[in-house]
Amino acid sequence: MGSFDGLMQGFSAAFSWEGILFVFIGVLLGTIIGMIPGLGPISAIAIMIPITYGMDPTIALVMMAGVYYGSMYGGSTSSILLNAPGVAGTVAAAFDGYPMAKQGKAGKALAISAIASFVGGTVSVILLMLFAPMLASVAIYFGPPEYFALMLLGLTAIASLSEGSTLKALTSAVLGFMVVTIGIDSQTGTTRFTFGSVNLLDGIDFLIIALGVFALAEVCFLILNRRESMSGFKNIGSLKLSKSDLNEMKGPMTRQSFLGFLLGILPGAGATISSFIAYISEKKLAKNPEEFGKGSIKGLTGPETANNAATSGAFVPLLSLGIPGSGTTAVMLGAFLVLGLQPGPLLITENPTVFWGVIASMYIGNVFLLILNLPLIPYFVKILAVPRPLLISLVVIFSLVGVYAVSFSTFDLYLLVLFGILGYLMRIFAFPAAPFILAFILGGMMEQMLRQSLTISDGSLAIFAQSPLALSLIVLTVLSLVIPTWRNAVKRRKSSDQSIGM
């Protein structure tokens, strides 16, 4: 069966009344779940597995897929409005989305997010339809050395492109690495930096870090800096995007739809890494990189396009090879097995309705999400019209409940407060939060890939030079550190010469 015939069969399943209903339920649940820290698509899909047992496999899977990519839309809403990322893949949306909300452009920020997410999701679904079997083979060429080099590049690039001191950005990244090593070493079974506390044996959950460093740090800043203007919060601004806004969005949406999809294909990369790399690349290409972090349209469009494109890309290794491309698709792999299906090369021939039905449902789901989110923007932004004391209280309660709902541990609440204070201090002393968060996200996987690489090479670092792809990525890593440092040195020299001349 050809791709077109299979897609038509998939559309016939997805466009049935059951298919449309469950796609709508999936994306609606995903949007709500994404806005609430503590739930997340992984937990939601895990809960759905026993509920969907006995359902038609195609219908069950299109609903779960809807929850997955729908959560990216919802997570962006809380990131932009409250600086409280509901999903890890939407952390980068807060870098420029939240400053736009503070400037009275919350409506515009959410409109940009919805349109960029729709474009990224739709383009990636088209690519998924056309190239899924072929692109799955690309992921095979990425072994442990290549993965380690790719993550190292992403981390050093965002550190070197951060505002202010590169040294402070790298220090922030090192701190992120230190935090992620807390807990039991998965390879040796030894405890690391737990200080004898059993509460730290499982490490620190990402949600604690994200809500502490972003949400609670912002609360501390608003409380301790009373002169910080809140007038922008009351003025939500227009939802309409001007022609110049759309022109500014075109480039990032085009580039990051493809880049996000390709990164999503790589097992373990997922929407989080894709959104950070999108932010890095857009800042690198921008004519005015100093606008990033202050409400840049490109800074919001890039990661919002990439994270939704990556969710579709993550289905390539899952459907074609039976390899999960992210934590959420790993849970979906379990759902496939419970439903009596085996993802992999034979899925497209043995169960074409399931294979193409999931892909076809993504077209419908992205349209539903756009229709759902754009009309709801005026209601979402009303959150910002809440009086300042009440808004601060709600964010604190929102964060505490979200963290407690994950582990039911009061110790995690103390950690949340601790990282809130840390985030505030980082902000006061100009240590960027992005390298810290990215290092925490990538740290565990980087350590694992480095160990696997050294095991393969019997402890020799030459393995990174023997792989042309890994070597190229390491060279780019070095350049990403050297070039910005050299540029800053040149600027300082010029400014000092000008001051001497005066």
Coordinates of C-alpha atoms in Angstrom, one line a residue:
M1 CA 0.0 0.0 0.0
G2 CA 1.4 3.4 -1.0
S3 CA 1.7 6.4 1.4
F4 CA -1.3 8.2 -0.3
D5 CA -3.6 5.2 -0.1
G6 CA -2.6 4.5 3.5
L7 CA -3.2 8.2 4.4
M8 CA -6.6 8.0 2.9
Q9 CA -7.4 5.0 5.0
G10 CA -6.1 6.8 8.0
F11 CA -8.2 9.9 7.2
S12 CA -11.3 7.6 6.9
A13 CA -10.7 6.4 10.5
A14 CA -9.7 9.8 11.9
F15 CA -12.7 11.6 10.2
S16 CA -15.3 9.1 11.6
W17 CA -17.5 10.6 14.3
E18 CA -15.6 8.6 16.9
G19 CA -12.2 9.8 15.6
I20 CA -13.2 13.5 15.5
L21 CA -14.7 13.2 19.0
F22 CA -11.7 11.6 20.6
V23 CA -9.2 13.8 18.8
F24 CA -11.1 16.8 20.3
I25 CA -11.2 15.2 23.7
G26 CA -7.5 14.5 23.5
V27 CA -6.4 18.0 22.5
L28 CA -8.8 19.7 25.0
L29 CA -7.4 17.5 27.8
G30 CA -3.9 18.2 26.6
T31 CA -4.4 22.0 26.6
I32 CA -5.8 21.9 30.2
I33 CA -3.1 19.5 31.4
G34 CA -0.4 21.6 29.9
M35 CA -1.5 24.7 31.8
I36 CA -1.3 22.8 35.2
P37 CA 2.2 22.2 36.5
G38 CA 2.4 18.8 38.1
L39 CA 0.3 16.8 35.6
G40 CA 2.0 16.7 32.3
P41 CA 1.3 14.5 29.3
I42 CA 3.3 11.6 30.6
S43 CA 1.1 11.2 33.7
A44 CA -2.1 11.8 31.7
I45 CA -1.3 9.2 29.1
A46 CA -0.3 6.7 31.8
I47 CA -3.7 7.2 33.5
M48 CA -5.4 6.7 30.1
I49 CA -3.9 3.3 29.4
P50 CA -6.2 1.3 31.6
I51 CA -9.2 3.5 30.6
T52 CA -8.7 2.9 26.9
Y53 CA -8.2 -0.9 27.3
G54 CA -10.8 -2.6 25.1
M55 CA -11.3 0.5 22.9
D56 CA -10.5 0.5 19.2
P57 CA -6.7 0.9 19.0
T58 CA -6.7 3.6 16.4
I59 CA -9.3 5.7 18.4
A60 CA -7.4 5.2 21.7
L61 CA -4.0 6.2 20.2
V62 CA -5.3 9.3 18.4
M63 CA -6.7 10.5 21.7
M64 CA -3.4 9.9 23.5
A65 CA -1.5 11.6 20.7
G66 CA -3.8 14.6 21.0
V67 CA -3.0 14.9 24.7
Y68 CA 0.7 14.9 23.8
Y69 CA 0.8 17.7 21.3
G70 CA -2.1 19.6 22.9
S71 CA -0.1 19.9 26.1
M72 CA 2.4 22.1 24.3
Y73 CA -0.3 24.7 23.6
G74 CA -1.5 24.7 27.2
G75 CA 2.0 24.8 28.7
S76 CA 2.8 27.9 26.6
T77 CA -0.2 29.7 28.1
S78 CA 1.1 29.4 31.7
S79 CA 4.7 30.2 30.6
I80 CA 3.6 33.4 28.9
L81 CA 1.1 34.6 31.5
L82 CA 2.6 33.5 34.8
N83 CA 6.2 32.6 34.0
A84 CA 5.3 29.2 35.3
P85 CA 6.0 26.5 32.6
G86 CA 3.4 23.8 32.8
V87 CA 5.4 21.5 30.5
A88 CA 9.2 21.2 30.1
G89 CA 9.0 21.9 26.4
T90 CA 7.5 25.3 27.0
V91 CA 10.2 26.7 29.3
A92 CA 11.8 28.6 26.4
A93 CA 8.5 30.3 25.6
A94 CA 8.8 32.2 28.9
F95 CA 12.0 33.9 27.9
D96 CA 10.3 36.4 25.6
G97 CA 6.6 35.5 26.1
Y98 CA 6.5 36.6 29.7
P99 CA 8.3 40.0 29.1
M100 CA 5.7 40.6 26.3
A101 CA 3.0 40.0 28.8
K102 CA 4.6 42.4 31.3
Q103 CA 4.7 45.0 28.5
G104 CA 0.9 44.8 28.0
K105 CA 1.2 42.5 25.0
A106 CA -0.2 39.3 26.5
G107 CA -2.8 39.0 23.8
K108 CA -0.3 39.3 21.0
A109 CA 2.1 36.8 22.7
L110 CA -0.6 34.2 23.0
A111 CA -1.7 34.8 19.4
I112 CA 1.9 34.4 18.2
S113 CA 2.2 31.2 20.2
A114 CA -1.0 29.7 18.8
I115 CA -0.1 30.5 15.2
A116 CA 3.5 29.4 15.5
S117 CA 2.4 26.2 17.2
F118 CA -0.2 25.5 14.5
V119 CA 2.3 26.1 11.7
G120 CA 5.0 23.9 13.4
G121 CA 2.6 21.1 14.1
T122 CA 1.1 21.1 10.6
V123 CA 4.3 21.3 8.7
S124 CA 5.8 18.5 10.8
V125 CA 2.8 16.3 10.2
I126 CA 3.2 16.7 6.5
L127 CA 6.9 15.8 6.9
L128 CA 5.9 12.8 9.1
M129 CA 3.5 11.6 6.4
L130 CA 6.1 11.9 3.6
F131 CA 9.3 10.8 5.2
A132 CA 8.5 8.8 8.3
P133 CA 9.9 5.4 7.1
M134 CA 13.0 7.0 5.5
L135 CA 13.8 9.5 8.3
A136 CA 13.7 6.8 10.9
S137 CA 17.0 5.5 9.5
V138 CA 18.7 8.9 10.2
A139 CA 18.3 8.3 14.0
I140 CA 20.4 5.1 13.7
Y141 CA 23.5 7.1 12.8
F142 CA 23.3 8.9 16.1
G143 CA 25.2 6.8 18.6
P144 CA 26.4 7.9 22.1
P145 CA 29.3 10.0 20.9
E146 CA 27.0 12.0 18.5
Y147 CA 24.4 12.5 21.1
F148 CA 26.9 13.7 23.7
A149 CA 28.4 16.2 21.1
L150 CA 25.0 17.5 20.1
M151 CA 23.9 18.1 23.7
L152 CA 27.3 19.8 24.5
L153 CA 26.8 22.1 21.5
G154 CA 23.3 23.1 22.6
L155 CA 24.4 23.8 26.2
T156 CA 27.5 25.8 25.3
A157 CA 25.7 27.7 22.6
I158 CA 23.0 28.9 24.9
A159 CA 25.6 29.8 27.6
S160 CA 27.7 31.8 25.1
L161 CA 24.6 33.6 23.7
S162 CA 23.2 34.6 27.0
E163 CA 23.1 38.3 27.9
G164 CA 25.9 39.5 30.0
S165 CA 29.0 37.6 31.1
T166 CA 29.7 34.3 29.4
L167 CA 31.5 33.2 32.6
K168 CA 28.3 33.7 34.6
A169 CA 26.3 31.7 32.0
L170 CA 28.8 28.8 32.2
T171 CA 28.8 29.0 36.0
S172 CA 25.0 28.7 35.9
A173 CA 25.3 25.7 33.6
V174 CA 27.8 24.0 36.0
L175 CA 25.4 24.6 38.8
G176 CA 22.7 22.9 36.8
F177 CA 25.0 19.9 36.3
M178 CA 25.7 19.7 40.0
V179 CA 22.0 19.7 40.9
V180 CA 21.1 16.9 38.4
T181 CA 23.8 14.6 39.8
I182 CA 22.0 14.5 43.2
G183 CA 20.5 11.0 43.9
I184 CA 21.5 7.4 43.1
D185 CA 23.9 6.9 40.3
S186 CA 22.0 4.7 37.8
Q187 CA 25.2 2.9 36.7
T188 CA 27.0 2.2 40.0
G189 CA 24.1 2.4 42.5
T190 CA 26.1 4.8 44.7
T191 CA 24.5 7.8 46.3
R192 CA 25.7 11.3 45.3
F193 CA 25.3 14.6 47.1
T194 CA 22.3 13.3 49.1
F195 CA 23.8 14.4 52.5
G196 CA 22.2 11.3 54.1
S197 CA 18.7 12.4 53.2
V198 CA 16.5 9.6 51.9
N199 CA 14.3 12.3 50.2
L200 CA 17.1 13.0 47.8
L201 CA 17.7 9.4 46.7
D202 CA 15.5 9.8 43.6
G203 CA 17.0 13.2 42.7
I204 CA 15.1 16.4 42.2
D205 CA 12.1 16.6 39.9
F206 CA 12.3 19.0 37.0
L207 CA 9.0 20.6 38.0
I208 CA 10.5 21.8 41.3
I209 CA 13.4 23.4 39.4
A210 CA 11.2 25.1 36.8
L211 CA 8.6 26.5 39.2
G212 CA 11.2 27.5 41.7
V213 CA 13.6 29.3 39.3
F214 CA 10.9 30.9 37.2
A215 CA 7.6 31.2 39.1
L216 CA 8.7 31.7 42.7
A217 CA 11.7 33.8 41.7
E218 CA 9.3 36.1 39.9
V219 CA 7.1 36.3 43.0
C220 CA 10.1 37.2 45.1
F221 CA 11.1 39.8 42.7
L222 CA 7.6 41.4 42.6
I223 CA 7.3 41.4 46.4
L224 CA 10.8 42.7 47.1
N225 CA 10.8 45.3 44.3
R226 CA 7.6 47.2 44.8
R227 CA 8.6 49.8 42.3
E228 CA 8.3 47.2 39.5
S229 CA 5.5 48.4 37.3
M230 CA 2.4 46.2 37.0
S231 CA 0.5 48.5 34.7
G232 CA 1.4 46.3 31.7
F233 CA -0.3 43.3 33.3
K234 CA -3.6 45.1 33.3
N235 CA -3.3 46.1 29.7
I236 CA -3.5 42.9 27.7
G237 CA -3.2 44.6 24.4
S238 CA -4.7 43.7 21.0
L239 CA -4.9 40.1 19.7
K240 CA -4.3 41.3 16.2
L241 CA -1.0 40.8 14.5
S242 CA 0.2 43.4 12.1
K243 CA 1.7 42.7 8.7
S244 CA 5.2 43.4 10.1
D245 CA 4.6 41.0 13.0
L246 CA 3.7 38.2 10.5
N247 CA 6.7 39.0 8.3
E248 CA 8.9 38.8 11.4
M249 CA 7.4 35.4 12.2
K250 CA 7.8 33.8 8.7
G251 CA 11.5 33.1 9.0
P252 CA 11.5 31.4 12.4
M253 CA 8.3 29.4 11.6
T254 CA 9.8 28.1 8.4
R255 CA 13.2 27.3 9.8
Q256 CA 12.1 25.8 13.1
S257 CA 9.3 23.7 11.6
F258 CA 12.0 21.7 9.9
L259 CA 14.7 21.9 12.6
G260 CA 12.2 21.0 15.3
F261 CA 10.9 18.0 13.4
L262 CA 14.4 16.7 12.7
L263 CA 15.5 17.1 16.3
G264 CA 12.3 15.4 17.4
I265 CA 13.3 12.3 15.4
L266 CA 16.3 11.8 17.6
P267 CA 15.4 9.5 20.5
G268 CA 15.8 11.5 23.8
A269 CA 15.9 14.9 22.2
G270 CA 12.2 15.8 22.2
A271 CA 10.4 19.1 22.5
T272 CA 12.5 20.6 25.3
I273 CA 15.9 20.4 23.6
S274 CA 14.3 21.4 20.3
S275 CA 12.8 24.6 21.8
F276 CA 16.1 25.6 23.4
I277 CA 18.1 25.0 20.2
A278 CA 15.4 26.9 18.3
Y279 CA 15.9 29.9 20.6
I280 CA 19.6 29.7 20.3
S281 CA 19.6 29.5 16.5
E282 CA 17.1 32.4 16.2
K283 CA 19.2 34.6 18.5
K284 CA 22.3 33.7 16.5
L285 CA 20.6 34.7 13.2
A286 CA 18.9 37.8 14.5
K287 CA 20.1 41.2 13.4
N288 CA 19.3 42.6 16.9
P289 CA 20.1 39.7 19.3
E290 CA 20.0 42.2 22.2
E291 CA 16.1 42.2 21.9
F292 CA 15.9 38.6 22.9
G293 CA 14.8 38.1 26.5
K294 CA 13.0 41.5 26.4
G295 CA 9.9 40.5 24.4
S296 CA 11.3 39.5 20.9
I297 CA 8.7 38.1 18.5
K298 CA 11.3 35.9 16.9
G299 CA 12.4 34.7 20.4
L300 CA 8.9 33.5 21.1
T301 CA 8.0 32.2 17.6
G302 CA 11.1 30.0 17.3
P303 CA 10.7 27.8 20.3
E304 CA 6.9 27.7 20.0
T305 CA 7.2 26.4 16.4
A306 CA 10.0 23.9 17.3
N307 CA 8.4 22.3 20.3
N308 CA 5.2 21.4 18.4
A309 CA 7.2 20.3 15.4
A310 CA 9.3 18.0 17.6
T311 CA 6.2 16.3 19.0
S312 CA 5.4 15.0 15.6
G313 CA 9.0 14.1 14.9
A314 CA 9.1 12.0 18.1
F315 CA 6.5 9.7 16.4
V316 CA 8.9 8.8 13.6
P317 CA 11.2 6.4 15.6
L318 CA 8.1 5.2 17.6
L319 CA 6.0 4.2 14.6
S320 CA 8.8 3.2 12.3
L321 CA 11.4 1.6 14.6
G322 CA 9.5 1.0 17.9
I323 CA 11.9 3.3 19.6
P324 CA 10.5 6.1 21.9
G325 CA 11.6 9.5 20.8
S326 CA 10.7 11.1 24.2
G327 CA 9.5 10.3 27.7
T328 CA 5.9 10.7 26.5
T329 CA 6.3 8.4 23.5
A330 CA 7.9 5.9 25.8
V331 CA 4.6 5.7 27.7
M332 CA 2.8 5.5 24.4
L333 CA 4.9 2.5 23.5
G334 CA 3.5 0.8 26.5
A335 CA 0.0 1.8 25.3
F336 CA 0.7 0.2 22.0
L337 CA 1.7 -3.1 23.6
V338 CA -1.3 -3.0 26.0
L339 CA -3.6 -2.6 22.9
G340 CA -1.9 -5.6 21.3
L341 CA 0.2 -3.7 18.7
Q342 CA 3.9 -3.8 18.1
P343 CA 5.3 -0.5 16.7
G344 CA 8.1 -0.9 14.3
P345 CA 8.9 -1.7 10.6
L346 CA 5.9 -4.1 10.3
L347 CA 3.3 -1.7 11.8
I348 CA 2.8 0.1 8.4
T349 CA 2.1 -3.1 6.6
E350 CA 0.3 -5.1 9.3
N351 CA -1.8 -2.3 10.8
P352 CA -1.9 0.6 8.2
T353 CA -5.1 2.0 9.7
V354 CA -3.3 2.6 13.0
F355 CA -0.1 3.9 11.5
W356 CA -1.8 6.4 9.1
G357 CA -4.8 7.0 11.5
V358 CA -2.5 8.5 14.1
I359 CA -0.8 10.7 11.5
A360 CA -4.1 11.8 9.9
S361 CA -5.5 12.7 13.3
M362 CA -2.7 15.2 13.9
Y363 CA -4.0 17.3 11.0
I364 CA -7.4 17.5 12.6
G365 CA -5.9 18.0 16.1
N366 CA -3.8 21.0 15.0
V367 CA -6.9 22.6 13.5
F368 CA -8.9 22.0 16.6
L369 CA -6.1 23.5 18.8
L370 CA -6.0 26.6 16.7
I371 CA -9.8 27.0 16.8
L372 CA -9.8 26.3 20.6
N373 CA -6.9 28.6 21.5
L374 CA -7.5 31.7 19.5
P375 CA -11.0 32.4 20.8
L376 CA -10.0 31.6 24.3
I377 CA -7.1 34.1 24.4
P378 CA -9.3 36.9 25.8
Y379 CA -10.3 34.6 28.6
F380 CA -6.8 33.4 29.3
V381 CA -5.4 36.9 29.6
K382 CA -8.0 37.9 32.2
I383 CA -5.7 36.1 34.6
L384 CA -3.4 39.2 34.3
A385 CA -6.3 41.5 35.3
V386 CA -6.3 39.9 38.8
P387 CA -5.1 42.4 41.5
R388 CA -1.4 42.0 42.2
P389 CA -1.6 40.6 45.7
L390 CA -4.1 38.0 44.6
L391 CA -2.2 37.1 41.5
I392 CA 1.0 36.6 43.5
S393 CA -0.9 34.4 46.0
L394 CA -2.4 32.4 43.2
V395 CA 1.0 31.7 41.6
V396 CA 2.4 30.6 45.0
I397 CA -0.6 28.3 45.6
F398 CA -0.5 27.1 42.0
S399 CA 3.2 26.2 42.4
L400 CA 2.9 24.5 45.8
V401 CA -0.1 22.4 44.8
G402 CA 1.6 21.4 41.5
V403 CA 4.7 20.2 43.2
Y404 CA 2.9 18.4 46.0
A405 CA 0.5 16.7 43.6
V406 CA 3.5 14.9 42.0
S407 CA 5.2 13.4 45.0
F408 CA 3.0 14.2 48.0
S409 CA 6.2 15.1 49.8
T410 CA 6.5 18.2 52.1
F411 CA 10.3 18.0 51.5
D412 CA 9.7 18.9 47.9
L413 CA 7.9 22.0 49.0
Y414 CA 11.0 23.1 51.0
L415 CA 13.1 22.4 47.9
L416 CA 10.7 24.5 45.8
V417 CA 11.2 27.5 48.2
L418 CA 15.0 26.9 48.1
F419 CA 15.1 27.1 44.3
G420 CA 12.8 30.1 44.3
I421 CA 15.3 31.9 46.5
L422 CA 18.1 30.6 44.2
G423 CA 16.3 31.9 41.1
Y424 CA 15.8 35.3 42.7
L425 CA 19.5 35.6 43.7
M426 CA 20.5 34.5 40.1
R427 CA 18.3 37.3 38.7
I428 CA 19.7 39.9 41.1
F429 CA 23.3 39.0 40.4
A430 CA 22.7 38.6 36.6
F431 CA 23.2 34.8 36.4
P432 CA 21.0 33.6 33.4
A433 CA 18.5 30.9 34.3
A434 CA 18.4 29.3 30.8
P435 CA 21.8 27.6 31.0
F436 CA 21.0 26.3 34.5
I437 CA 17.7 24.8 33.3
L438 CA 19.1 23.3 30.1
A439 CA 22.1 21.8 32.0
F440 CA 19.6 20.2 34.4
I441 CA 17.6 18.8 31.6
L442 CA 20.5 17.5 29.6
G443 CA 22.9 16.6 32.4
G444 CA 21.7 13.0 33.1
M445 CA 21.6 12.1 29.5
M446 CA 24.9 13.7 28.7
E447 CA 26.5 11.7 31.6
Q448 CA 25.0 8.5 30.3
M449 CA 26.1 9.1 26.7
L450 CA 29.6 10.0 27.8
R451 CA 29.9 6.8 29.9
Q452 CA 28.6 4.7 27.0
S453 CA 31.0 6.3 24.6
L454 CA 34.0 5.7 26.9
T455 CA 32.8 2.1 27.5
I456 CA 32.7 1.5 23.8
S457 CA 36.2 3.0 23.3
D458 CA 37.7 1.3 26.4
G459 CA 38.2 4.7 28.0
S460 CA 39.7 6.5 25.0
L461 CA 38.4 10.0 24.1
A462 CA 39.5 9.4 20.5
I463 CA 36.0 8.0 19.8
F464 CA 34.8 11.6 19.5
A465 CA 37.4 12.3 16.8
Q466 CA 36.7 9.0 14.9
S467 CA 33.1 10.0 14.2
P468 CA 32.9 12.8 11.6
L469 CA 29.5 13.9 12.9
A470 CA 30.6 14.0 16.5
L471 CA 33.9 15.8 15.6
S472 CA 31.9 18.4 13.5
L473 CA 29.6 19.1 16.5
I474 CA 32.5 19.4 18.9
V475 CA 34.2 21.9 16.5
L476 CA 31.0 23.9 16.4
T477 CA 30.9 23.8 20.2
V478 CA 34.4 25.3 20.5
L479 CA 33.4 28.0 17.9
S480 CA 30.2 28.8 19.8
L481 CA 32.4 29.6 22.9
V482 CA 35.3 31.3 21.2
I483 CA 33.5 33.6 18.7
P484 CA 31.2 35.4 21.2
T485 CA 34.2 35.8 23.6
W486 CA 36.3 37.2 20.8
R487 CA 33.5 39.6 19.8
N488 CA 33.1 40.8 23.4
A489 CA 36.8 41.4 23.7
V490 CA 36.8 43.4 20.4
K491 CA 33.9 45.5 21.7
R492 CA 35.6 46.2 25.0
R493 CA 38.8 47.2 23.2
K494 CA 36.9 49.6 20.9
S495 CA 35.0 51.2 23.8
S496 CA 38.3 51.6 25.8
D497 CA 40.0 53.2 22.7
Q498 CA 37.1 55.6 22.3
S499 CA 37.2 56.6 25.9
I500 CA 40.9 57.2 25.7
G501 CA 40.5 59.3 22.5
M502 CA 37.9 61.5 24.3

